[in-house]
Short mmCIF file of C-alpha atoms in Angstrom, two decimals:
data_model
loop_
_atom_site.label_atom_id
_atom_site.label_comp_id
_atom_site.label_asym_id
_atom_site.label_seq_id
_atom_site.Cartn_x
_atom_site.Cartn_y
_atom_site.Cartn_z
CA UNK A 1 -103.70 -15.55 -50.83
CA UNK A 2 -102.88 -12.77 -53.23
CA UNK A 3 -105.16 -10.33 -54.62
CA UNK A 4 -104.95 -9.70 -58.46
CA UNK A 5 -105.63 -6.31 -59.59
CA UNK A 6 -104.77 -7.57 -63.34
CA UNK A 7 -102.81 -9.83 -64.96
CA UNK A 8 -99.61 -7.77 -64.06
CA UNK A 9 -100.42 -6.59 -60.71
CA UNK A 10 -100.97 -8.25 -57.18
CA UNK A 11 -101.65 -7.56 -53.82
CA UNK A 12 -100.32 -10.09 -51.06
CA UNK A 13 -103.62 -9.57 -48.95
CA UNK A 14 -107.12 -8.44 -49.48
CA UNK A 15 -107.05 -4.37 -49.33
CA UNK A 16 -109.69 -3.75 -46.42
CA UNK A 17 -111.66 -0.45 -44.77
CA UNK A 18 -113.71 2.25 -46.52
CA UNK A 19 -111.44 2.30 -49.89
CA UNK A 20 -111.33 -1.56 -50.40
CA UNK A 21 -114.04 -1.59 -53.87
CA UNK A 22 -111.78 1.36 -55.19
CA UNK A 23 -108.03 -0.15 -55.46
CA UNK A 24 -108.80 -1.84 -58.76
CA UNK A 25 -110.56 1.14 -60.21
CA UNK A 26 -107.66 3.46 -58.64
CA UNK A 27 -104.87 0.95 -60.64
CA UNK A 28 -106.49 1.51 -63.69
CA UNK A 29 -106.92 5.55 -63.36
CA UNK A 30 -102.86 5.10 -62.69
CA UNK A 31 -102.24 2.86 -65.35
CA UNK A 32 -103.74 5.15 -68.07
CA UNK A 33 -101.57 8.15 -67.14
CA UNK A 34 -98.54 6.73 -68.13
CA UNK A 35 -97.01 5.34 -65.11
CA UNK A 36 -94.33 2.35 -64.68
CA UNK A 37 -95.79 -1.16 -62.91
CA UNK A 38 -93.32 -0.27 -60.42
CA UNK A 39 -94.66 3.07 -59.36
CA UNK A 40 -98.40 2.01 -59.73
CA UNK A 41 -97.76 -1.02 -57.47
CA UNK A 42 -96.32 1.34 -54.89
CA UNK A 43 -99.44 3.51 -55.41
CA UNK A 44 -101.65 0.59 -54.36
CA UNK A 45 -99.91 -0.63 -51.80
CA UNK A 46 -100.00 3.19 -50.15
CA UNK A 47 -103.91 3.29 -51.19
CA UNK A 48 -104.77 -0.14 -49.53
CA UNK A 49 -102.33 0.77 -46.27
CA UNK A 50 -104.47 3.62 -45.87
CA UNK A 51 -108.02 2.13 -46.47
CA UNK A 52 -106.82 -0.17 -43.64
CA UNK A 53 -105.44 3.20 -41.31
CA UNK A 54 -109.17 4.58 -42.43
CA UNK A 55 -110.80 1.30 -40.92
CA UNK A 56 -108.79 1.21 -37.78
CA UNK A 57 -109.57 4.85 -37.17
CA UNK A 58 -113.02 4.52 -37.90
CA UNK A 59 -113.28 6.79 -40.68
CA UNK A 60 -115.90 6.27 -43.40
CA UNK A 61 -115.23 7.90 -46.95
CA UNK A 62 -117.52 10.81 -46.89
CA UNK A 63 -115.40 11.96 -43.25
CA UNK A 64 -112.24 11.78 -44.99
CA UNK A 65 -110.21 15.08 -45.02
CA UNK A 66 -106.92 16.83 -46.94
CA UNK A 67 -104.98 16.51 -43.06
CA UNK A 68 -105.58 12.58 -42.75
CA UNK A 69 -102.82 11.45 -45.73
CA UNK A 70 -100.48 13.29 -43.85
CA UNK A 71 -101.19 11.16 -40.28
CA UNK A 72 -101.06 8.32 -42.02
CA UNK A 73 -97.96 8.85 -43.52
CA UNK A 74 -96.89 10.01 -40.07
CA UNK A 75 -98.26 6.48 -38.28
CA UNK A 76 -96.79 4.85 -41.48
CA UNK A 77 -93.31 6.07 -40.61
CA UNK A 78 -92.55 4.24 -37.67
CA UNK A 79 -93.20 0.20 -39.49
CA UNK A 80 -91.29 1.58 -43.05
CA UNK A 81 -88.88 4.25 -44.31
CA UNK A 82 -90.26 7.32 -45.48
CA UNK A 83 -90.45 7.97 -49.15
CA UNK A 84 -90.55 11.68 -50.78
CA UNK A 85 -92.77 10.25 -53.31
CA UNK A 86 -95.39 8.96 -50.42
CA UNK A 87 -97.07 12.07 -50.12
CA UNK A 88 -97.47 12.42 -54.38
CA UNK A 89 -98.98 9.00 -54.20
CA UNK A 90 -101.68 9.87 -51.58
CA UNK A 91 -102.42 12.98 -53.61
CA UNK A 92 -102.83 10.71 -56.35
CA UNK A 93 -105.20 8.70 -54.77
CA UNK A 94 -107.34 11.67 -53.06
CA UNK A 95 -107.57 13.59 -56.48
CA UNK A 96 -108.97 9.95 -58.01
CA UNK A 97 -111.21 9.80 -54.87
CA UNK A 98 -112.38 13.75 -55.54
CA UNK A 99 -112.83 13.12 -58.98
CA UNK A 100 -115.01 9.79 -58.79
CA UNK A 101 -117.35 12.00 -55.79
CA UNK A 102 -116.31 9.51 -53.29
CA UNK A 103 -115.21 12.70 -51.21
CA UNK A 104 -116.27 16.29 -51.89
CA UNK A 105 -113.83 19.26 -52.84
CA UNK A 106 -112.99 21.12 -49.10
CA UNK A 107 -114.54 24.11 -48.59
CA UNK A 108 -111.30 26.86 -48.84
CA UNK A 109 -112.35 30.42 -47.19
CA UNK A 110 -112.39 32.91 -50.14
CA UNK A 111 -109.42 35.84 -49.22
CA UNK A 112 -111.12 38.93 -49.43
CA UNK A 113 -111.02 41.14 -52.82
CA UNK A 114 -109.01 44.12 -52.63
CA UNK A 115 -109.85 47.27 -54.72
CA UNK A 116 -106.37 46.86 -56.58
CA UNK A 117 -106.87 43.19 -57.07
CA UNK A 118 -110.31 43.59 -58.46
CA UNK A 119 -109.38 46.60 -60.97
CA UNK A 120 -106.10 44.54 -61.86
CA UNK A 121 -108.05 41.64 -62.56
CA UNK A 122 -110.69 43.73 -64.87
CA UNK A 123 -107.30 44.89 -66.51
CA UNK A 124 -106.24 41.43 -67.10
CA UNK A 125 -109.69 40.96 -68.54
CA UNK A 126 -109.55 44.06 -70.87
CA UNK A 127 -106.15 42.77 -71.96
CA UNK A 128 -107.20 39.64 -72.81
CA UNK A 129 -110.33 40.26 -74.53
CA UNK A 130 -110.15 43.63 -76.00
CA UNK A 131 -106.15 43.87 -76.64
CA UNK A 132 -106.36 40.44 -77.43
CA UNK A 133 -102.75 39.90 -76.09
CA UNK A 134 -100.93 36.76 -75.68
CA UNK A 135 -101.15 35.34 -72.02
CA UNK A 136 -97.02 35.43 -71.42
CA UNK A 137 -97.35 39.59 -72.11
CA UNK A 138 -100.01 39.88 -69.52
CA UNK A 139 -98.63 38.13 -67.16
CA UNK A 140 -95.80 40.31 -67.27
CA UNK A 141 -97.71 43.65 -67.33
CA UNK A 142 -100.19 43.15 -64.24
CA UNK A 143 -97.40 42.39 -61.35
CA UNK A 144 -96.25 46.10 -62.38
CA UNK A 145 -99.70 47.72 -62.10
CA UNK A 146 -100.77 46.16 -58.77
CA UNK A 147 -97.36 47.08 -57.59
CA UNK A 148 -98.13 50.94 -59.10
CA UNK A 149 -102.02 50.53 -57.45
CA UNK A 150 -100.51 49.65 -54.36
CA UNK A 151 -98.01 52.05 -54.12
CA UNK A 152 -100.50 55.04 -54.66
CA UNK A 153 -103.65 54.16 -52.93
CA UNK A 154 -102.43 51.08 -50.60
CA UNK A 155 -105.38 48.88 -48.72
CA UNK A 156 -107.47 51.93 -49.22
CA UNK A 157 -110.26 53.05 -51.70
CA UNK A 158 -108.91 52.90 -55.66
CA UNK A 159 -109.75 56.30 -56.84
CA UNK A 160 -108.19 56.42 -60.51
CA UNK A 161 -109.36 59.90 -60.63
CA UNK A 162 -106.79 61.21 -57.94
CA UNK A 163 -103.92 60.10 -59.83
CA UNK A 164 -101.73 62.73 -61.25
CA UNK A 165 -98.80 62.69 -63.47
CA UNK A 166 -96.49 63.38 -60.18
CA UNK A 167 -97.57 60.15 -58.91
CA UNK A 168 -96.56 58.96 -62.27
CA UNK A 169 -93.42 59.83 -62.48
CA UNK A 170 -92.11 59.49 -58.86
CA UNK A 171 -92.94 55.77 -59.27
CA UNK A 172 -90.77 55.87 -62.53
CA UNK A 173 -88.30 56.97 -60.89
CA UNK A 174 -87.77 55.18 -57.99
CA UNK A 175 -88.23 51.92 -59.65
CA UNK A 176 -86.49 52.11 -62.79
CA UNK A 177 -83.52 52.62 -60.52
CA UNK A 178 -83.36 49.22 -59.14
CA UNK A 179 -84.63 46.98 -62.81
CA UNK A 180 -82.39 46.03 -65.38
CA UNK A 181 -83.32 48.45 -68.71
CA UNK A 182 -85.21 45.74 -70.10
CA UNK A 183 -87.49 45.12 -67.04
CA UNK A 184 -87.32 49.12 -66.43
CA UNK A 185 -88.78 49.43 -70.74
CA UNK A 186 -90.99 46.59 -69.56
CA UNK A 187 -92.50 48.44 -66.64
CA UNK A 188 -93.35 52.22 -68.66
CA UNK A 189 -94.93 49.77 -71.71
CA UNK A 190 -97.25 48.28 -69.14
CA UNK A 191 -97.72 51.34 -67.30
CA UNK A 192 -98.46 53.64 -70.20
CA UNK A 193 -101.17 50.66 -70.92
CA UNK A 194 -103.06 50.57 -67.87
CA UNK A 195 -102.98 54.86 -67.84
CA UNK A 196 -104.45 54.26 -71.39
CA UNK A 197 -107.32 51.37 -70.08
CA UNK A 198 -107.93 54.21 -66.95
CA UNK A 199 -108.81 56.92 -69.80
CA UNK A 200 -110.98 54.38 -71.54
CA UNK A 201 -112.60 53.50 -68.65
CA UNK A 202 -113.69 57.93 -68.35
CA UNK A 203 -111.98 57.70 -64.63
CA UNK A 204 -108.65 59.67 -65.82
CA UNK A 205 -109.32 62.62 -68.08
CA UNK A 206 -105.80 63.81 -68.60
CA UNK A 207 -103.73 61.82 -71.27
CA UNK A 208 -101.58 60.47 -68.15
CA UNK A 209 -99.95 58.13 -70.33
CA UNK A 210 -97.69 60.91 -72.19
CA UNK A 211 -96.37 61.85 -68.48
CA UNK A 212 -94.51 58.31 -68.74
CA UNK A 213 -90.97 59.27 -68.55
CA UNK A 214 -88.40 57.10 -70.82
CA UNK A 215 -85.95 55.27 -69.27
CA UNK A 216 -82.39 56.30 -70.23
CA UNK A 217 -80.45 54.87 -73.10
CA UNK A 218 -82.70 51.69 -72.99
CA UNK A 219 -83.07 52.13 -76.94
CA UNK A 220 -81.35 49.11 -78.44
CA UNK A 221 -78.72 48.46 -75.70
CA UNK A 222 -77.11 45.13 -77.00
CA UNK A 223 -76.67 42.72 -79.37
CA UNK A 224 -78.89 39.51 -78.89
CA UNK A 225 -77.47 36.47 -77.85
CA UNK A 226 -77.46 34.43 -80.53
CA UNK A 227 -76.54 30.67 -80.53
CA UNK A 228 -74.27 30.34 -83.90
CA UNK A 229 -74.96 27.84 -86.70
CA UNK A 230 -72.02 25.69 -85.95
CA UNK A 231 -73.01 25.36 -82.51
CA UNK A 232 -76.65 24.77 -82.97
CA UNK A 233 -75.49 22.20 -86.02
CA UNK A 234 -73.27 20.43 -83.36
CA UNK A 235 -76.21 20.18 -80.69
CA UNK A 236 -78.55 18.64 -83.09
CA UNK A 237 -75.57 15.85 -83.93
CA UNK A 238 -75.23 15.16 -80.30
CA UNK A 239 -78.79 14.16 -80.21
CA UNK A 240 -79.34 10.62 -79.93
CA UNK A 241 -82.75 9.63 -82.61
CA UNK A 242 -82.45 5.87 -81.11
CA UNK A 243 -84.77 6.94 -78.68
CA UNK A 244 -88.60 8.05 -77.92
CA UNK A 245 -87.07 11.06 -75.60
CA UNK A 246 -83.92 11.91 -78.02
CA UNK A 247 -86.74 12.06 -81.27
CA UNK A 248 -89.01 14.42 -79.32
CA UNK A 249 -85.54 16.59 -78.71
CA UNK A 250 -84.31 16.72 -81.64
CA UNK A 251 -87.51 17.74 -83.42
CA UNK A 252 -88.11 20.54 -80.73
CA UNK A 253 -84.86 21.53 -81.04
CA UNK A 254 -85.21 21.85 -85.46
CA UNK A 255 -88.43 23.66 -84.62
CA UNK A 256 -86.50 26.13 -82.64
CA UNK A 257 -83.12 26.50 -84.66
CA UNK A 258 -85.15 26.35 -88.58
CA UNK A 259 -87.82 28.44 -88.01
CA UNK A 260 -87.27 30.57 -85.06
CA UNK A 261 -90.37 29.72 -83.05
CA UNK A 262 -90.73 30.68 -79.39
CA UNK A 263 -90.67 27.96 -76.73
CA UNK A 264 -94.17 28.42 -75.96
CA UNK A 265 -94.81 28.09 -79.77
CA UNK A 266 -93.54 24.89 -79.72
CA UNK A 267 -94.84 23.48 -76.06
CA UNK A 268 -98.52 24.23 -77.39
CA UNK A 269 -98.00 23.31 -80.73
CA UNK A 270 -101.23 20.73 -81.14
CA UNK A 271 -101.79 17.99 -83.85
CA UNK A 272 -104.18 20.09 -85.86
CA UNK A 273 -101.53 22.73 -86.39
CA UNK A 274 -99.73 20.72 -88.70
CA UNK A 275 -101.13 20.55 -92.26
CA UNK A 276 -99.06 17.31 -93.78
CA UNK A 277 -100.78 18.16 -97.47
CA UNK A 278 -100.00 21.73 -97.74
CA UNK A 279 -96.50 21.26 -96.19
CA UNK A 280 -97.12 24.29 -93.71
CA UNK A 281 -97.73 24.36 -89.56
CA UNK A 282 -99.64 26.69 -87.85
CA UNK A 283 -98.55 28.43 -84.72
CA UNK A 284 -100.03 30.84 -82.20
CA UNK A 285 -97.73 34.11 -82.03
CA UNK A 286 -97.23 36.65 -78.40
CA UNK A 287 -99.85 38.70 -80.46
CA UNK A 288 -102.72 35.99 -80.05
CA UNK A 289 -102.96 36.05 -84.29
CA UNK A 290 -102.01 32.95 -85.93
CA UNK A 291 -99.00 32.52 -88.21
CA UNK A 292 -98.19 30.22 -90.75
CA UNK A 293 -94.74 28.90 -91.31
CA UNK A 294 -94.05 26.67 -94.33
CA UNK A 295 -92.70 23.17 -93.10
CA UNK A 296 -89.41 22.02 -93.96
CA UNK A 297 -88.67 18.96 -95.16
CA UNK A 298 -86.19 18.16 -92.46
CA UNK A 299 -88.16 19.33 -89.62
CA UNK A 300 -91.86 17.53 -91.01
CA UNK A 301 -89.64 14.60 -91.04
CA UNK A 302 -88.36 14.52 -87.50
CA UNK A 303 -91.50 15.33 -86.10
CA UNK A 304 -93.36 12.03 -88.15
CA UNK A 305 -90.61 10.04 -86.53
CA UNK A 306 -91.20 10.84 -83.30
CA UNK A 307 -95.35 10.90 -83.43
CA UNK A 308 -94.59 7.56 -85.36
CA UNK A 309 -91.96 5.76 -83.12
CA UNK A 310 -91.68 7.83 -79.71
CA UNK A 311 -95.03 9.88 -78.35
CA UNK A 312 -96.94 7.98 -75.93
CA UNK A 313 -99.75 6.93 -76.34
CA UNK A 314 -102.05 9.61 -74.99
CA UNK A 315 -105.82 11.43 -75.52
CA UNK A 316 -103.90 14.46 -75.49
CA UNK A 317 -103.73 16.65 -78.59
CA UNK A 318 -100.25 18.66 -78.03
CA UNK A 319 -97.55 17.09 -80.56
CA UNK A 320 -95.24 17.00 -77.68
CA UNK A 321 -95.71 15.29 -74.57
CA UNK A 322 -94.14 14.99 -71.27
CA UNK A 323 -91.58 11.64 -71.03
CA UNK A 324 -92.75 10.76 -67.62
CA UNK A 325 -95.99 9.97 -66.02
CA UNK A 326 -98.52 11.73 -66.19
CA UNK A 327 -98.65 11.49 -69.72
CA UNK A 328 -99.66 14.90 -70.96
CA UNK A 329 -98.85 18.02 -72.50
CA UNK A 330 -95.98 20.49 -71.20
CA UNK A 331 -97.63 23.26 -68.66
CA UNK A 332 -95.94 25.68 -69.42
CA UNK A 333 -92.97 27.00 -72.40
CA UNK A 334 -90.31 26.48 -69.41
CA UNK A 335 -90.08 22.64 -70.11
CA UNK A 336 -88.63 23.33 -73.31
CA UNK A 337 -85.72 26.07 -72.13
CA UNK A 338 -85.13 23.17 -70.02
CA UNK A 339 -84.49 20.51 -72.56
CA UNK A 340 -82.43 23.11 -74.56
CA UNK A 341 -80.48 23.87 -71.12
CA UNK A 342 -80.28 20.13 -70.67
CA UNK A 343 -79.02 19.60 -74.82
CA UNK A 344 -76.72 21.92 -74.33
CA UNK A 345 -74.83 20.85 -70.70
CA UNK A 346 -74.92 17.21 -72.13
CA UNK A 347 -73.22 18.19 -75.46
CA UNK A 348 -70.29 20.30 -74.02
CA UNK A 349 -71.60 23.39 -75.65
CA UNK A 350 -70.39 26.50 -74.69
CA UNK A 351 -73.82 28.67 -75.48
CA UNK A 352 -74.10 32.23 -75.22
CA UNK A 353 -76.90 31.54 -72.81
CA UNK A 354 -79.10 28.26 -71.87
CA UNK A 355 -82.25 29.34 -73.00
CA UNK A 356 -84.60 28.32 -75.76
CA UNK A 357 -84.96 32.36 -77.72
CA UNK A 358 -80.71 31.92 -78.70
CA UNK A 359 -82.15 30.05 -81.70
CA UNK A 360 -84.58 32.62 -82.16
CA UNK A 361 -81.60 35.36 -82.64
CA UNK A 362 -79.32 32.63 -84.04
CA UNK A 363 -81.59 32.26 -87.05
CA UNK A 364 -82.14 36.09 -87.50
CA UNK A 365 -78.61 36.38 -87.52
CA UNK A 366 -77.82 34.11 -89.98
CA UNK A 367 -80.39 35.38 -92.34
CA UNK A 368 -79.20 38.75 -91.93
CA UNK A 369 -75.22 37.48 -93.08
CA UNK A 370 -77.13 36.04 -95.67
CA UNK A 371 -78.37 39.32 -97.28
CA UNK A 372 -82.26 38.74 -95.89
CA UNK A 373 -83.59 41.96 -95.38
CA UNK A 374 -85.14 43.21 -92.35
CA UNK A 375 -88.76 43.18 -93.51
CA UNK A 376 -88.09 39.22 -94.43
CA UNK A 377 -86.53 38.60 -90.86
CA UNK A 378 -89.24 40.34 -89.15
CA UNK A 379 -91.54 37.84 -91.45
CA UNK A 380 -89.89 35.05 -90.61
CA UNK A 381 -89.96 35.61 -86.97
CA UNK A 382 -93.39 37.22 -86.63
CA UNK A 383 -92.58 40.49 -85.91
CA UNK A 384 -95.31 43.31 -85.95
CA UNK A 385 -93.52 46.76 -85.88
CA UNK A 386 -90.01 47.05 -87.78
CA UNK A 387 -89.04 48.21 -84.48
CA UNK A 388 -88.99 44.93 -82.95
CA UNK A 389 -86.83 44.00 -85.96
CA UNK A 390 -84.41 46.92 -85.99
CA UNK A 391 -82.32 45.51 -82.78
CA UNK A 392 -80.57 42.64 -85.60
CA UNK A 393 -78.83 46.06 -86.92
CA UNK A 394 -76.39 45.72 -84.39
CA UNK A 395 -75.06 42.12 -85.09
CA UNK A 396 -73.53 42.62 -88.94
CA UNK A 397 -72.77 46.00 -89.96
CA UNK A 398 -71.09 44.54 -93.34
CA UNK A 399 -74.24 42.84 -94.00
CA UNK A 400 -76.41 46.16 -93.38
CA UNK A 401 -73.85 48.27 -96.08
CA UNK A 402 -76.53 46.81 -98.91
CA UNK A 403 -79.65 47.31 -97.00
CA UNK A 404 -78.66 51.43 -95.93
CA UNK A 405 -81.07 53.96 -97.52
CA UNK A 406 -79.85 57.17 -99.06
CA UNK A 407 -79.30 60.11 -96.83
CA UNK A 408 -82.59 62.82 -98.08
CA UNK A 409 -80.51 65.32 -100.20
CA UNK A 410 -77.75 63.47 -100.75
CA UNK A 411 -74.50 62.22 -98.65
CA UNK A 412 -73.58 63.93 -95.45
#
């Protein structure tokens, strides 16, 4: 006699052991995430094997542990094929199981606390709170000052006041060698930082920071790759709107190529951020500041055609969600380079790279040919120092002919 979990799903026998009272309640915790009948019936059927494994082995629900999925799966093996998606179901179901207080959270020993870890973590903090910088930038400026911590002091005591600016400068030195310029700028920026946060924390009198040497001819060393209009008008045509996944790509894809947002811009863009009455959307910038773009017409649309016909149905309030189970927001700004890597290999396009920021340069570009000034550009694309701005320069020098200022003193 078959077991009904609901009016779509069935068990051929009673589920039995320790876990028996939770298969419905699992079923339903699977159903709301998003997934398919056929992967939540495969779910239960793994959840009500194992209650059974759990009852043969005498295990009650408060004994059960992280290693006993595994010897299931294991004892499982032998009666049916092995699945790769087995051990994601039982996962599942012990993260349902956690989360209901069936079974309690293992106990994980704590690694001990370095003296560079803990001073790189109060440097994260300082970053985050009193710098107020976006969480991409520090996550790209600690790696290089545990690695600098390390190098100088090792497993040993942290004294901040021992550092000199020979320390400085051998590490320079022997590491800028082996980056690429950008990573080598990347690593003096974050550097000169932390020498700056050492000062402010009264441990390093001396201005160590000015004893950053400059890496060599890093100062605007190439042109940006930029995607060009006819390309990124070609990609958008090759999207197909007939569907819930091809809407939510095409109006990522407009948010990248009109207004030159950042992938992570447009991962974490929320529902809030859009204001439909003023016409204008609201983005979080690397800076941590908010910035306000005005919302084309074109874009607005395609983005009310996919929260109207394709996003899932979700309590999640990102704009954009994930296609597949679990239905949620993206985790990180990497899940849209790889929809734009994905666009690109499907349309034929030959890009000048495969990431997301080519629309970022494309549309700087393009403004530029189109007489925009750099102080526009860098307002466009959120830019806080004309420095950052100053790189576009190299891409049109017929376009910069109107924009040169008069030599001091006339011609030279």
């Amino acid at each position: 006699m078959k077991y009904v979990i609901n009016d779509q799903l069935a068990l051929t026998v009673a589920p039995e052991g320790p876990l028996a009272a939770l298969i419905v309640p699992f079923a339903k915790s699977v159903s709301a995430q998003g997934y398919s009948l056929y992967t939540i019936d495969r779910q239960l059927r793994l959840a009500a094997g194992f209650s059974l494994w759990l009852k043969q082995k005498k295990i009650e629900c408060h004994q059960i542990a992280s290693y006993h999925p595994e010897q299931y799966l294991q004892f499982r093996s032998r009666q049916f094929r092995y699945r790769p998606d087995d051990a994601a179901a039982l996962r599942h179901l012990i993260g349902f199981l956690r989360s209901e207080r069936v079974i309690l959270a293992e106990k994980v020993s704590v690694p001990q606390v370095t003296e560079v870890k803990r001073l790189t973590q109060a440097y994260k903090q300082y970053l985050r709170e009193a710098r107020n910088l976006a969480e991409p930038t520090i996550a790209y400026y600690v790696p290089f000052i545990r690695h600098f911590l390390n190098d100088r002091f090792g497993n040993g005591a942290v004294t901040l006041s021992h550092l000199s600016a020979r320390d400085v400068v051998r590490f320079v030195q022997r590491q800028a060698s082996r980056l690429h310029r950008g990573r080598a700028k990347l690593m003096t920026t974050a550097l000169r930082s932390f020498l700056n946060y050492a000062r402010y924390r009264g441990e390093v009198v001396l201005d160590l920071a000015a004893a950053v040497p400059a890496v060599a001819n890093w100062s605007m060393p190439s042109i940006p790759r930029a995607i060009s209009a006819d390309q990124a008008h070609l990609l958008l045509e090759s999207i197909c709107c007939q569907t819930a996944v091809g809407r939510r790509d095409y109006a990522i894809l407009l948010l990248l190529a009109r207004l030159g947002l950042r992938s992570g811009e447009v991962a974490f863009l929320e529902l809030e951020d859009i204001d439909w009455n003023a016409g204008t959307l609201s983005v979080r910038g690397k800076n941590g500041l908010r910035n306000a773009f005005p919302l084309p017409l074109e874009v607005g649309n395609a983005i009310a055609a996919y929260l109207r016909d394709g996003r899932p149905t979700s309590t999640s309030r990102r704009v954009f969600l994930r296609a597949r189970a679990p239905t949620r927001g993206f985790l990180s700004s990497s899940a849209v380079g790889s929809i734009v890597r994905y666009s690109l290999k499907r349309a034929g396009l030959k890009a000048p790279t495969y990431g997301a920021h080519q629309f970022r340069h494309g549309l700087a570009t393009e403004m530029l040919r189109q007489g925009a000034s750099l102080e526009e550009i860098g307002d466009v694309l959120g830019h806080r120092h004309p420095q950052t701005t100053m790189i576009y320069t190299k891409v049109d020098l017929e376009a910069l002919r109107t924009l040169a200022l008069p030599w001091p003193g006339g011609v030279q």
